[in-house]
């Protein structure tokens, strides 16, 4: 039985979401894993948009419960940080003690992106912490995201892949995604299917 | 034994983080719960910033493992979305089947904030989804955040409190936080300590 990997990331919002998810699924299979993608199951209608949203939440949690691990696409989305849905899902899978992997298609780390958010106006405060003009401190741990996400993966021995994708391939470039698959394959001694 | 609540949120980044966390902790105790805050334990030094970050991740996960529930402050932070660390922590606690609650100090819901991000340039695409100029779809489920976060709390019967705080009280106004405490107290039949 191949291990099942839940493929978390903001590509569900893309205009060609199905195409990208299919490409990720095919690549996942080529490394001997079984992919589980949000959007794989068609969700029956609900009386309100709100109730429909709750149904999607239930289905996606069910997929995570059925999965053996997750590859989380933490590429910043609509701002300087990872999609919060993906962050939630990574935390969910870390708590279940499952296989975890993460990648980003932006090479600037969390600190660099946050400093950019402040247009570089970052100063060391009296308490020794780097702070923006609003007084808020910046995490400076050479991590791709907030320490709970990066640390949650790294402390579990999971791969963290970083790739500097072209701007028009930010959510479609699968280089770093494939690095995660390679690392997880090595880690779990998963065999490629004989047909590939 | 009072139930222990982990207090997740971006106030750890505030210049007066300790003061706000102490105020949240005191309010938590006044509702009969025992507060656990990131920052409560002093973390020993590490050879590198990166390793220090990993230590904080380990300590914070340990606190969550010891807690019976979480109140997550999902007030948008450095952009239109919740702090990704807090999103991770909410997912972590949902997966453990613990008590969950969330609040925001910005009344605009997830859809409204995302539409603002696109300066209102949102159109219904051929597939019936609302999309921004970049083609990315918007979630329109009348939720305070991405459906995994809001749905994860609501589906577990947890309270979701919304308060329109003044801009200078965005990360310090505890009105919605207190609403979560009240709801959790009712839900768990927790008694106020006799001394209060």
Short mmCIF file of C-alpha atoms in Angstrom, two decimals:
data_model
loop_
_atom_site.label_atom_id
_atom_site.label_comp_id
_atom_site.label_asym_id
_atom_site.label_seq_id
_atom_site.Cartn_x
_atom_site.Cartn_y
_atom_site.Cartn_z
CA UNK A 1 0.00 0.00 0.00
CA UNK A 2 1.55 3.29 -1.01
CA UNK A 3 1.69 6.05 1.58
CA UNK A 4 -0.91 8.76 1.03
CA UNK A 5 0.21 12.38 0.82
CA UNK A 6 -2.15 15.33 1.21
CA UNK A 7 -1.11 18.11 -1.16
CA UNK A 8 -1.78 21.40 0.64
CA UNK A 9 -1.34 24.79 -0.96
CA UNK A 10 -2.94 27.85 -2.47
CA UNK A 11 -3.11 26.38 -5.99
CA UNK A 12 -6.74 25.49 -5.28
CA UNK A 13 -7.42 29.19 -5.96
CA UNK A 14 -5.78 29.21 -9.42
CA UNK A 15 -7.89 29.58 -12.57
CA UNK A 16 -6.34 26.29 -13.75
CA UNK A 17 -6.40 24.66 -10.30
CA UNK A 18 -7.45 21.23 -11.61
CA UNK A 19 -4.62 21.17 -14.15
CA UNK A 20 -1.95 22.04 -11.56
CA UNK A 21 -3.37 19.65 -8.97
CA UNK A 22 -3.43 16.89 -11.60
CA UNK A 23 0.23 17.61 -12.43
CA UNK A 24 1.14 17.48 -8.73
CA UNK A 25 -0.86 14.26 -8.32
CA UNK A 26 0.89 12.62 -11.29
CA UNK A 27 4.30 13.61 -9.98
CA UNK A 28 3.37 12.31 -6.53
CA UNK A 29 2.43 8.94 -8.04
CA UNK A 30 5.70 8.83 -9.98
CA UNK A 31 7.53 8.82 -6.62
CA UNK A 32 5.45 5.92 -5.35
CA UNK A 33 3.00 7.85 -3.19
CA UNK A 34 -0.76 8.18 -3.48
CA UNK A 35 -1.85 11.81 -3.77
CA UNK A 36 -4.86 13.28 -1.97
CA UNK A 37 -5.82 16.76 -3.14
CA UNK A 38 -8.39 19.21 -1.84
CA UNK A 39 -10.89 19.37 -4.68
CA UNK A 40 -10.66 15.63 -5.44
CA UNK A 41 -14.11 15.01 -4.01
CA UNK A 42 -17.09 16.91 -5.38
CA UNK A 43 -19.00 18.44 -2.50
CA UNK A 44 -22.78 18.38 -2.51
CA UNK A 45 -24.62 21.71 -2.44
CA UNK A 46 -25.68 23.35 0.82
CA UNK A 47 -28.48 25.82 1.59
CA UNK A 48 -26.06 28.69 2.20
CA UNK A 49 -22.55 29.61 1.14
CA UNK A 50 -21.55 29.45 4.80
CA UNK A 51 -22.78 25.88 5.17
CA UNK A 52 -21.05 24.97 1.93
CA UNK A 53 -17.81 26.31 3.37
CA UNK A 54 -18.30 24.17 6.48
CA UNK A 55 -18.79 21.11 4.27
CA UNK A 56 -15.51 21.76 2.46
CA UNK A 57 -13.78 22.10 5.83
CA UNK A 58 -15.17 18.71 6.90
CA UNK A 59 -14.16 17.01 3.64
CA UNK A 60 -10.63 18.46 3.69
CA UNK A 61 -10.13 17.43 7.33
CA UNK A 62 -11.34 13.95 6.41
CA UNK A 63 -8.75 13.80 3.63
CA UNK A 64 -6.03 14.83 6.08
CA UNK A 65 -7.18 12.20 8.56
CA UNK A 66 -6.90 9.60 5.79
CA UNK A 67 -3.44 10.76 4.70
CA UNK A 68 -0.08 9.55 5.98
CA UNK A 69 1.61 12.88 5.37
CA UNK A 70 1.48 16.33 3.85
CA UNK A 71 3.48 18.43 1.44
CA UNK A 72 2.63 22.06 2.20
CA UNK A 73 3.20 24.77 -0.37
CA UNK A 74 4.14 27.75 1.81
CA UNK A 75 4.83 30.12 -1.10
CA UNK A 76 3.59 33.54 0.09
CA UNK A 77 0.04 34.18 -1.07
CA UNK A 78 -1.70 37.58 -1.25
CA UNK A 79 0.98 39.14 0.91
CA UNK A 80 4.20 38.19 2.63
CA UNK A 81 3.00 35.00 4.31
CA UNK A 82 1.77 31.49 3.50
CA UNK A 83 -1.92 30.90 2.80
CA UNK A 84 -3.50 30.59 6.29
CA UNK A 85 -5.50 27.53 5.21
CA UNK A 86 -2.26 25.77 4.32
CA UNK A 87 -0.68 26.89 7.61
CA UNK A 88 -3.66 25.42 9.47
CA UNK A 89 -3.32 22.16 7.54
CA UNK A 90 0.39 21.88 8.25
CA UNK A 91 -0.29 22.34 11.97
CA UNK A 92 -3.06 19.76 11.78
CA UNK A 93 -0.74 17.17 10.25
CA UNK A 94 2.14 17.96 12.63
CA UNK A 95 -0.19 17.34 15.57
CA UNK A 96 -1.12 13.95 14.15
CA UNK A 97 2.55 12.96 14.00
CA UNK A 98 2.41 12.36 10.27
CA UNK A 99 5.07 12.80 7.58
CA UNK A 100 5.54 16.52 6.92
CA UNK A 101 7.28 18.46 4.17
CA UNK A 102 7.14 22.08 3.08
CA UNK A 103 8.37 24.18 0.21
CA UNK A 104 8.33 27.72 -1.07
CA UNK A 105 8.83 29.19 -4.52
CA UNK A 106 10.16 32.46 -3.11
CA UNK A 107 13.77 32.33 -1.94
CA UNK A 108 13.58 35.38 0.35
CA UNK A 109 13.18 34.06 3.86
CA UNK A 110 10.56 35.09 6.41
CA UNK A 111 12.78 37.79 7.90
CA UNK A 112 13.65 39.32 4.52
CA UNK A 113 10.01 39.39 3.44
CA UNK A 114 8.92 41.00 6.71
CA UNK A 115 11.70 43.61 6.44
CA UNK A 116 10.45 44.33 2.90
CA UNK A 117 6.93 44.74 4.30
CA UNK A 118 8.39 47.53 6.46
CA UNK A 119 10.30 48.94 3.45
CA UNK A 120 13.52 48.10 5.25
CA UNK A 121 12.68 50.35 8.20
CA UNK A 122 13.74 47.81 10.79
CA UNK A 123 15.71 48.80 13.87
CA UNK A 124 17.12 46.92 16.82
CA UNK A 125 15.08 47.93 19.86
CA UNK A 126 16.33 48.26 23.45
CA UNK A 127 15.29 44.67 24.15
CA UNK A 128 17.65 43.48 21.40
CA UNK A 129 14.84 42.52 19.03
CA UNK A 130 14.47 43.79 15.48
CA UNK A 131 11.31 45.84 15.24
CA UNK A 132 9.36 47.62 12.53
CA UNK A 133 8.08 51.22 12.74
CA UNK A 134 4.90 49.86 14.36
CA UNK A 135 6.99 48.38 17.19
CA UNK A 136 6.19 44.80 16.16
CA UNK A 137 9.15 42.42 16.40
CA UNK A 138 10.43 40.41 13.45
CA UNK A 139 11.38 36.76 13.69
CA UNK A 140 14.97 36.43 12.54
CA UNK A 141 15.63 32.70 12.54
CA UNK A 142 16.65 32.02 8.94
CA UNK A 143 13.40 30.21 8.28
CA UNK A 144 11.04 30.23 5.31
CA UNK A 145 8.04 31.06 7.49
CA UNK A 146 6.98 31.72 11.06
CA UNK A 147 8.98 29.40 13.34
CA UNK A 148 5.98 27.23 14.20
CA UNK A 149 5.66 26.17 10.55
CA UNK A 150 9.34 25.85 9.61
CA UNK A 151 10.23 24.44 13.03
CA UNK A 152 7.31 22.02 13.00
CA UNK A 153 8.60 20.47 9.78
CA UNK A 154 12.34 20.59 10.49
CA UNK A 155 12.05 19.23 14.04
CA UNK A 156 10.17 16.22 12.63
CA UNK A 157 12.96 15.55 10.15
CA UNK A 158 10.85 16.67 7.21
CA UNK A 159 12.35 18.29 4.11
CA UNK A 160 12.08 22.03 3.49
CA UNK A 161 12.70 22.93 -0.16
CA UNK A 162 13.38 26.44 -1.41
CA UNK A 163 13.26 27.43 -5.06
CA UNK A 164 13.38 30.86 -6.64
CA UNK A 165 10.64 30.47 -9.25
CA UNK A 166 9.95 32.93 -12.04
CA UNK A 167 7.18 35.33 -11.09
CA UNK A 168 4.77 33.78 -13.61
CA UNK A 169 5.48 30.32 -12.21
CA UNK A 170 5.08 31.21 -8.56
CA UNK A 171 2.15 28.82 -8.04
CA UNK A 172 2.82 26.35 -10.84
CA UNK A 173 6.58 25.66 -10.72
CA UNK A 174 6.99 22.18 -9.24
CA UNK A 175 10.79 22.13 -8.77
CA UNK A 176 10.67 22.51 -4.98
CA UNK A 177 7.60 20.29 -4.74
CA UNK A 178 9.58 17.54 -6.49
CA UNK A 179 12.48 18.05 -4.07
CA UNK A 180 10.07 17.31 -1.23
CA UNK A 181 8.86 14.15 -2.98
CA UNK A 182 12.47 12.98 -3.51
CA UNK A 183 13.33 13.59 0.13
CA UNK A 184 10.18 11.86 1.41
CA UNK A 185 10.84 8.92 -0.89
CA UNK A 186 14.33 8.55 0.54
CA UNK A 187 13.03 8.99 4.08
CA UNK A 188 10.29 6.37 3.76
CA UNK A 189 12.06 3.99 1.36
CA UNK A 190 9.00 4.26 -0.87
CA UNK A 191 9.49 2.48 -4.17
CA UNK A 192 8.69 3.98 -7.51
CA UNK A 193 5.90 2.03 -9.19
CA UNK A 194 7.33 -0.59 -11.56
CA UNK A 195 5.52 0.88 -14.53
CA UNK A 196 7.38 4.17 -14.39
CA UNK B 1 -8.25 21.10 38.14
CA UNK B 2 -9.03 24.06 35.89
CA UNK B 3 -8.89 23.48 32.15
CA UNK B 4 -5.78 24.90 30.54
CA UNK B 5 -6.14 27.28 27.59
CA UNK B 6 -3.30 28.09 25.21
CA UNK B 7 -3.52 31.76 24.19
CA UNK B 8 -2.41 31.96 20.55
CA UNK B 9 -2.00 35.20 18.66
CA UNK B 10 0.30 37.79 17.20
CA UNK B 11 0.53 39.83 20.42
CA UNK B 12 3.83 38.04 21.11
CA UNK B 13 5.29 40.48 18.57
CA UNK B 14 4.04 43.64 20.35
CA UNK B 15 6.51 45.98 22.05
CA UNK B 16 4.49 45.45 25.26
CA UNK B 17 3.86 41.74 24.63
CA UNK B 18 4.34 40.73 28.27
CA UNK B 19 1.83 43.33 29.49
CA UNK B 20 -0.87 42.20 27.02
CA UNK B 21 -0.22 38.51 27.63
CA UNK B 22 -0.43 39.14 31.39
CA UNK B 23 -3.77 40.92 30.91
CA UNK B 24 -5.07 38.02 28.79
CA UNK B 25 -3.80 35.53 31.38
CA UNK B 26 -5.50 37.38 34.25
CA UNK B 27 -8.79 37.54 32.33
CA UNK B 28 -8.49 33.82 31.52
CA UNK B 29 -8.05 33.03 35.22
CA UNK B 30 -11.07 35.19 36.09
CA UNK B 31 -13.19 32.81 34.00
CA UNK B 32 -11.87 29.77 35.84
CA UNK B 33 -9.33 28.59 33.27
CA UNK B 34 -5.57 28.27 33.56
CA UNK B 35 -3.77 30.29 30.88
CA UNK B 36 -0.73 29.04 28.98
CA UNK B 37 1.00 31.70 26.90
CA UNK B 38 3.84 31.48 24.43
CA UNK B 39 6.61 33.40 26.17
CA UNK B 40 5.74 32.04 29.62
CA UNK B 41 8.84 29.86 29.67
CA UNK B 42 12.26 31.42 29.22
CA UNK B 43 14.13 29.55 26.53
CA UNK B 44 17.80 28.78 26.98
CA UNK B 45 20.24 30.18 24.40
CA UNK B 46 21.25 28.21 21.31
CA UNK B 47 24.40 28.36 19.16
CA UNK B 48 22.54 29.93 16.21
CA UNK B 49 19.40 32.00 15.72
CA UNK B 50 18.02 29.12 13.66
CA UNK B 51 18.48 26.61 16.48
CA UNK B 52 16.95 29.10 18.90
CA UNK B 53 13.90 29.29 16.65
CA UNK B 54 13.64 25.50 16.67
CA UNK B 55 13.75 25.53 20.48
CA UNK B 56 10.87 28.00 20.64
CA UNK B 57 8.90 25.78 18.26
CA UNK B 58 9.48 22.79 20.55
CA UNK B 59 8.50 24.71 23.69
CA UNK B 60 5.33 26.14 22.12
CA UNK B 61 4.26 22.72 20.83
CA UNK B 62 4.86 21.32 24.31
CA UNK B 63 2.60 24.01 25.74
CA UNK B 64 -0.11 23.12 23.24
CA UNK B 65 0.24 19.43 24.08
CA UNK B 66 -0.25 20.32 27.76
CA UNK B 67 -3.28 22.52 27.08
CA UNK B 68 -6.94 21.47 26.99
CA UNK B 69 -7.88 24.12 24.46
CA UNK B 70 -6.90 27.21 22.52
CA UNK B 71 -8.21 30.71 21.98
CA UNK B 72 -6.74 31.91 18.67
CA UNK B 73 -6.51 35.61 17.89
CA UNK B 74 -7.06 35.64 14.10
CA UNK B 75 -6.97 39.43 13.76
CA UNK B 76 -5.22 40.09 10.43
CA UNK B 77 -1.51 40.68 10.94
CA UNK B 78 0.86 42.36 8.45
CA UNK B 79 -1.68 42.00 5.66
CA UNK B 80 -5.19 40.68 5.14
CA UNK B 81 -4.79 37.33 6.88
CA UNK B 82 -4.19 35.85 10.32
CA UNK B 83 -0.65 35.37 11.59
CA UNK B 84 0.49 32.05 10.01
CA UNK B 85 1.94 30.87 13.32
CA UNK B 86 -1.46 31.27 14.94
CA UNK B 87 -3.14 29.51 11.99
CA UNK B 88 -0.71 26.60 12.43
CA UNK B 89 -1.47 26.46 16.15
CA UNK B 90 -5.22 26.45 15.59
CA UNK B 91 -4.86 23.54 13.16
CA UNK B 92 -2.62 21.75 15.65
CA UNK B 93 -5.24 22.02 18.40
CA UNK B 94 -8.14 21.09 16.10
CA UNK B 95 -6.30 17.90 15.15
CA UNK B 96 -5.90 17.02 18.84
CA UNK B 97 -9.66 17.32 19.35
CA UNK B 98 -9.26 19.99 21.98
CA UNK B 99 -11.49 22.95 22.88
CA UNK B 100 -11.15 25.61 20.20
CA UNK B 101 -12.18 29.25 20.00
CA UNK B 102 -11.22 32.10 17.71
CA UNK B 103 -11.71 35.83 17.50
CA UNK B 104 -10.86 38.79 15.35
CA UNK B 105 -10.71 42.49 16.06
CA UNK B 106 -11.51 43.39 12.45
CA UNK B 107 -15.19 43.09 11.53
CA UNK B 108 -14.64 42.85 7.74
CA UNK B 109 -14.87 39.20 6.85
CA UNK B 110 -12.37 37.16 4.83
CA UNK B 111 -14.15 37.85 1.54
CA UNK B 112 -14.35 41.62 2.14
CA UNK B 113 -10.67 41.83 3.08
CA UNK B 114 -9.63 39.82 0.02
CA UNK B 115 -11.80 42.01 -2.23
CA UNK B 116 -10.09 45.04 -0.66
CA UNK B 117 -6.73 43.45 -1.45
CA UNK B 118 -7.82 43.49 -5.11
CA UNK B 119 -9.10 47.10 -4.73
CA UNK B 120 -12.59 45.78 -5.40
CA UNK B 121 -11.63 44.44 -8.83
CA UNK B 122 -13.42 41.15 -8.35
CA UNK B 123 -15.49 39.58 -11.12
CA UNK B 124 -17.53 36.43 -11.44
CA UNK B 125 -15.66 34.10 -13.78
CA UNK B 126 -17.19 31.61 -16.20
CA UNK B 127 -16.93 28.86 -13.59
CA UNK B 128 -19.19 30.92 -11.28
CA UNK B 129 -16.38 31.77 -8.87
CA UNK B 130 -15.42 35.29 -7.84
CA UNK B 131 -11.89 35.99 -9.05
CA UNK B 132 -9.37 38.80 -8.74
CA UNK B 133 -7.46 40.34 -11.66
CA UNK B 134 -4.77 37.64 -11.14
CA UNK B 135 -7.40 34.95 -11.77
CA UNK B 136 -7.21 33.68 -8.19
CA UNK B 137 -10.58 32.76 -6.70
CA UNK B 138 -11.92 34.32 -3.51
CA UNK B 139 -13.58 32.31 -0.78
CA UNK B 140 -17.04 33.78 -0.21
CA UNK B 141 -18.41 31.86 2.76
CA UNK B 142 -19.15 34.63 5.27
CA UNK B 143 -16.28 33.52 7.46
CA UNK B 144 -13.67 35.49 9.39
CA UNK B 145 -10.81 33.59 7.77
CA UNK B 146 -10.02 30.83 5.29
CA UNK B 147 -12.66 28.10 5.68
CA UNK B 148 -10.24 25.63 7.26
CA UNK B 149 -9.76 27.96 10.24
CA UNK B 150 -13.30 29.27 10.66
CA UNK B 151 -14.82 25.88 9.76
CA UNK B 152 -12.43 24.01 12.04
CA UNK B 153 -13.66 26.04 15.02
CA UNK B 154 -17.36 26.27 14.14
CA UNK B 155 -17.71 22.58 13.24
CA UNK B 156 -16.31 21.71 16.68
CA UNK B 157 -18.92 23.92 18.38
CA UNK B 158 -16.32 26.50 19.36
CA UNK B 159 -17.14 30.19 19.64
CA UNK B 160 -16.09 32.70 17.00
CA UNK B 161 -16.14 36.27 18.27
CA UNK B 162 -15.98 39.34 16.07
CA UNK B 163 -15.30 42.84 17.35
CA UNK B 164 -14.60 46.02 15.45
CA UNK B 165 -11.73 47.38 17.54
CA UNK B 166 -10.29 50.86 17.20
CA UNK B 167 -7.22 50.87 15.00
CA UNK B 168 -4.90 51.61 17.94
CA UNK B 169 -6.43 48.70 19.89
CA UNK B 170 -6.24 46.15 17.12
CA UNK B 171 -3.91 43.85 19.06
CA UNK B 172 -4.75 44.91 22.60
CA UNK B 173 -8.57 45.18 22.71
CA UNK B 174 -9.80 42.14 24.67
CA UNK B 175 -13.56 42.48 24.04
CA UNK B 176 -13.76 39.58 21.58
CA UNK B 177 -11.24 37.56 23.56
CA UNK B 178 -13.52 37.88 26.60
CA UNK B 179 -16.51 36.76 24.51
CA UNK B 180 -14.58 33.56 23.73
CA UNK B 181 -13.85 33.02 27.42
CA UNK B 182 -17.52 33.51 28.32
CA UNK B 183 -18.63 31.04 25.65
CA UNK B 184 -16.03 28.45 26.65
CA UNK B 185 -16.99 28.84 30.30
CA UNK B 186 -20.61 28.14 29.43
CA UNK B 187 -19.63 25.26 27.16
CA UNK B 188 -17.44 23.56 29.76
CA UNK B 189 -19.39 24.56 32.88
CA UNK B 190 -16.13 25.89 34.25
CA UNK B 191 -16.62 27.72 37.54
CA UNK B 192 -15.19 31.11 38.30
CA UNK B 193 -12.68 30.85 41.11
CA UNK B 194 -14.33 31.61 44.46
CA UNK B 195 -11.97 34.47 45.15
CA UNK B 196 -13.13 36.55 42.18
#
